[in-house]
Coordinates of C-alpha atoms and ligand atoms in Angstrom, one line a residue:
X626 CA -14.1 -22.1 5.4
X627 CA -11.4 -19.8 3.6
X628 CA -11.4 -16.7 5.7
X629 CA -12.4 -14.0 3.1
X630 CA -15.8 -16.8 2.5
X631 CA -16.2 -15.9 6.5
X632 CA -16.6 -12.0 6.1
X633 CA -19.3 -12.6 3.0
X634 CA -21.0 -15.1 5.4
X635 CA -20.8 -12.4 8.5
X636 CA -22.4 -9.5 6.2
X637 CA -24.8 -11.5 5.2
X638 CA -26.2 -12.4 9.2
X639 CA -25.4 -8.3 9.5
X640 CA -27.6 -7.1 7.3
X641 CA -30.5 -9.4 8.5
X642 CA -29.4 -8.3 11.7
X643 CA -29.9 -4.9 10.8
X644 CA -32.8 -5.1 9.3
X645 CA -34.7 -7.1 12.0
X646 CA -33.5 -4.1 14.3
X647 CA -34.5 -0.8 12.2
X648 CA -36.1 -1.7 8.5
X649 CA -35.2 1.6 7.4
X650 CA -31.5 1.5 8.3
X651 CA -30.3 1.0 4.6
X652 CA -32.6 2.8 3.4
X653 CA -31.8 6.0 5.2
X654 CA -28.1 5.8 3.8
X655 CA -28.8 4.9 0.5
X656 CA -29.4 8.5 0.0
X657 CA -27.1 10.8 1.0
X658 CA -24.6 11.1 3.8
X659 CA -23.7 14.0 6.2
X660 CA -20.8 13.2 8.1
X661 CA -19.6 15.8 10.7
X662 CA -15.7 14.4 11.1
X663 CA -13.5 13.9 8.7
X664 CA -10.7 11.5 10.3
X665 CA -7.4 11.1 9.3
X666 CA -6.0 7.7 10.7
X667 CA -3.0 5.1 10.4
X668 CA -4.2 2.0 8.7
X669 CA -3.3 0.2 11.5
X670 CA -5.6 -2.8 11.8
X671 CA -6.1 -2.4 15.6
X672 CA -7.3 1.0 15.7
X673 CA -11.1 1.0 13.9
X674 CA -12.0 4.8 14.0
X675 CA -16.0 3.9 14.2
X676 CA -15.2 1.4 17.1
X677 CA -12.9 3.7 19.5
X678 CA -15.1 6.4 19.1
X679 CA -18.4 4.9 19.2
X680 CA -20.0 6.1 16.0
X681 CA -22.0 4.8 13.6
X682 CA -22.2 4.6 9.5
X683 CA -22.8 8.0 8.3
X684 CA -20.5 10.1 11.3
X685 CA -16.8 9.4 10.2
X686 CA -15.8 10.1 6.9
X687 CA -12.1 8.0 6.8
X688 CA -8.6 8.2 5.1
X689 CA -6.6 5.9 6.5
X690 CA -2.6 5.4 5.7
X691 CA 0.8 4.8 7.0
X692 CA 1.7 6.9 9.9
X693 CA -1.6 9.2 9.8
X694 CA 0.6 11.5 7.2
X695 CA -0.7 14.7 5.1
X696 CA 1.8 14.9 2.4
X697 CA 1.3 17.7 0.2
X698 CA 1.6 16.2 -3.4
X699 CA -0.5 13.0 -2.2
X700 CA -4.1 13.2 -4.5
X701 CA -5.6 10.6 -2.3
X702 CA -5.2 12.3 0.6
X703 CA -5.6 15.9 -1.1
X704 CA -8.9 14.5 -2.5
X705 CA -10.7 13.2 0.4
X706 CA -9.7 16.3 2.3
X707 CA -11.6 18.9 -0.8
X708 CA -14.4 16.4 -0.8
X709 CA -14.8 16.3 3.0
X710 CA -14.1 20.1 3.6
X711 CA -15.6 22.0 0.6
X712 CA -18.6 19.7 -0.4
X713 CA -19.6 17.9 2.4
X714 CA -18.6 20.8 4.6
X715 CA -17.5 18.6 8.0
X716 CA -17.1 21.2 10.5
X717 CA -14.2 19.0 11.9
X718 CA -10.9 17.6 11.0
X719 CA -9.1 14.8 13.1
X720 CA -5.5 13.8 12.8
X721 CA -5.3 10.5 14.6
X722 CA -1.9 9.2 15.1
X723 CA -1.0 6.3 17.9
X724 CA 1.5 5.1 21.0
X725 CA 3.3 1.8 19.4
X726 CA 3.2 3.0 15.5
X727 CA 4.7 0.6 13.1
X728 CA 5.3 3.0 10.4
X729 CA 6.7 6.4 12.8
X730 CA 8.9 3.3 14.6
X731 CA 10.3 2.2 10.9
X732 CA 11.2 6.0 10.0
X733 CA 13.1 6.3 13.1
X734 CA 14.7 2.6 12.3
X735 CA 15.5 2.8 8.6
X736 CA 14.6 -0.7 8.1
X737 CA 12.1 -0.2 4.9
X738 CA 12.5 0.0 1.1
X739 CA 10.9 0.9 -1.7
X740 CA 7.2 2.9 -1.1
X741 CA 7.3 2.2 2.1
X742 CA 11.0 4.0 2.7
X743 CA 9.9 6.8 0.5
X744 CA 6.4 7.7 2.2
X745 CA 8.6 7.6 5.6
X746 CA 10.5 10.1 4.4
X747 CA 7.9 12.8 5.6
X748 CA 8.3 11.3 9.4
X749 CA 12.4 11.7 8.8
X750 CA 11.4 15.5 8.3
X751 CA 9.5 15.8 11.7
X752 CA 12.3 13.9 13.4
X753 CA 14.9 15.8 11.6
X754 CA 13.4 19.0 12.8
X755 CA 13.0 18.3 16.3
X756 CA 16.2 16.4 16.4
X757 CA 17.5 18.5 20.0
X758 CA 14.1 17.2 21.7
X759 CA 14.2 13.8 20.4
X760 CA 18.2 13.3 21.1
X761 CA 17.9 14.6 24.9
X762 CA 15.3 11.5 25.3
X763 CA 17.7 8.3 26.0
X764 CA 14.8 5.8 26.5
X765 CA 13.9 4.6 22.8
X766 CA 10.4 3.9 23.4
X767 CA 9.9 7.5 25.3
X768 CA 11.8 8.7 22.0
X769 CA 9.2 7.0 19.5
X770 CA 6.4 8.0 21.5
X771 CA 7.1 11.6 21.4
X772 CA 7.9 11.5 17.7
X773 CA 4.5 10.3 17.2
X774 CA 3.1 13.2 19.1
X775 CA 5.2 15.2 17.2
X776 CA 4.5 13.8 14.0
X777 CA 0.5 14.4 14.9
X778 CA 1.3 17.5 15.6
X779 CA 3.3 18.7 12.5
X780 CA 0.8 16.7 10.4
X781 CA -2.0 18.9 11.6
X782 CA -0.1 22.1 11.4
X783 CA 0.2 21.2 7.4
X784 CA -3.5 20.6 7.5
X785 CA -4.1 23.6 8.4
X786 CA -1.9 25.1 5.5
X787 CA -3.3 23.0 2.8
X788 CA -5.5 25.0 0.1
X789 CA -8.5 23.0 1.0
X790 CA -8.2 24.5 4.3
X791 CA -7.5 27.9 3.6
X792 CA -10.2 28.0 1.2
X793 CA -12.2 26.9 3.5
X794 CA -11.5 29.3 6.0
X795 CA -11.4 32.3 3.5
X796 CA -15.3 31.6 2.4
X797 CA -15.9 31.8 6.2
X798 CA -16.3 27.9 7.2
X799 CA -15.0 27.1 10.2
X800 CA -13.7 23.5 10.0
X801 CA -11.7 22.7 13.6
X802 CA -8.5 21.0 13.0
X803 CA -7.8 18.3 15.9
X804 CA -4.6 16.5 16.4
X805 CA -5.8 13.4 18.9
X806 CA -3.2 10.7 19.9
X807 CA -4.7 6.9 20.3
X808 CA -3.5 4.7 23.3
X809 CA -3.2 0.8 21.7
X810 CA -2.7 -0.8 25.3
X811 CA -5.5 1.0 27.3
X812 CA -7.7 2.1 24.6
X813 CA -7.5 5.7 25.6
X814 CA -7.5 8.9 22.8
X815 CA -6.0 12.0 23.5
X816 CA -6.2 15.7 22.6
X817 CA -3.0 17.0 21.8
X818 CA -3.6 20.0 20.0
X819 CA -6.9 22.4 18.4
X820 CA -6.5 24.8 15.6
X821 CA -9.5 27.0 14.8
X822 CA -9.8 29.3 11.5
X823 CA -7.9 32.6 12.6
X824 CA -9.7 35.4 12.7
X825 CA -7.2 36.8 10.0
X826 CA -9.1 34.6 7.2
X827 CA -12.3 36.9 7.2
X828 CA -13.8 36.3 4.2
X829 CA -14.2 38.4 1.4
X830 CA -15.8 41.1 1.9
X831 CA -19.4 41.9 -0.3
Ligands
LIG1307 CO1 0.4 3.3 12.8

């Protein structure tokens, strides 16, 4: 069987599955949806956001690219942040980068072309910036581990600067802005970093 003729046949044993289980469950969906985290992810095939965290359909809504980035002229990104944050009001936020990334590791390499090179050119900024940190770290791998961190972290302080946001915060929602860091060879996620609204964006007042 040709492999993408194997995921039609597994949906189609999922959804009976499902169904024998809880004969609503597609029904309940089909309606609306009310997600309370928006998570921003690498596309990195081995890190499935519903998986590490245990969640199911309806909990997570995803945007998934190269290096977990927030790159302020990017519409996809820009959109699924407005939609998330102003319509479907998630009260939280997740940046989600990882140990071993493919795409921070190729930034800090120079090995790409094209796209690719281009879009890696916001990582090159976070490195560039934290150059005296990076450059006192002699072990490569402790080097590209940290620039991750630090790329989740700068990632989540333009979150926090983006119109969406600040909107946001102006009309008085709260959305929490979390900067987590995924472990590939254990499985582990950790916090690096929480912004909350400031108590400077009070809303307007009546
Ligand atoms: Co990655």
């Amino acid at each position: 069987m040709n492999p993408a003729a194997r995921l039609l046949l597994e949906n189609k044993s999922w959804v009976q599955e499902k169904q024998a289980l809880d004969p609503g469950y597609f029904q309940r969906f089909s309606m609306s949806q009310r997600p309370e985290f928006l998570w921003i992810g690498c596309s990195d095939s081995r890190i499935p956001p519903n998986e590490i965290t245990v969640t199911s359909a309806g909990e997570l809504f995803i945007h998934r690219n190269i290096a977990n980035l927030i790159v302020e002229d990017d519409l996809n990104v820009l959109s699924v942040l407005q939609y998330a944050v102003l319509v479907l009001q998630v009260p939280h936020v997740i940046v989600c980068g990882h140990l071993g990334c493919g795409g921070v590791r190729a930034a800090m390499t120079r090995e790409t072309s094209g796209p690719l090179d281009q879009w890696l050119d916001n990582i090159r900024g976070v490195a560039d910036r934290n150059a005296a940190e990076l450059g006192a770290l002699t072990d490569e791998n402790l080097r590209w581990d940290r620039l991750v961190e630090l790329n989740v972290l700068a990632q989540v302080e333009k979150l926090a600067r983006t119109p969406v946001i600040q909107t946001a915060w102006a009309r008085g929602a709260s959305p929490r802005l979390h900067g987590w860091v995924y472990r590939l060879d254990d499985g582990v996620l950790r916090e690096l970093v929480t912004v909350e609204r400031p108590s400077t964006a009070e809303p307007p007042q009546p």
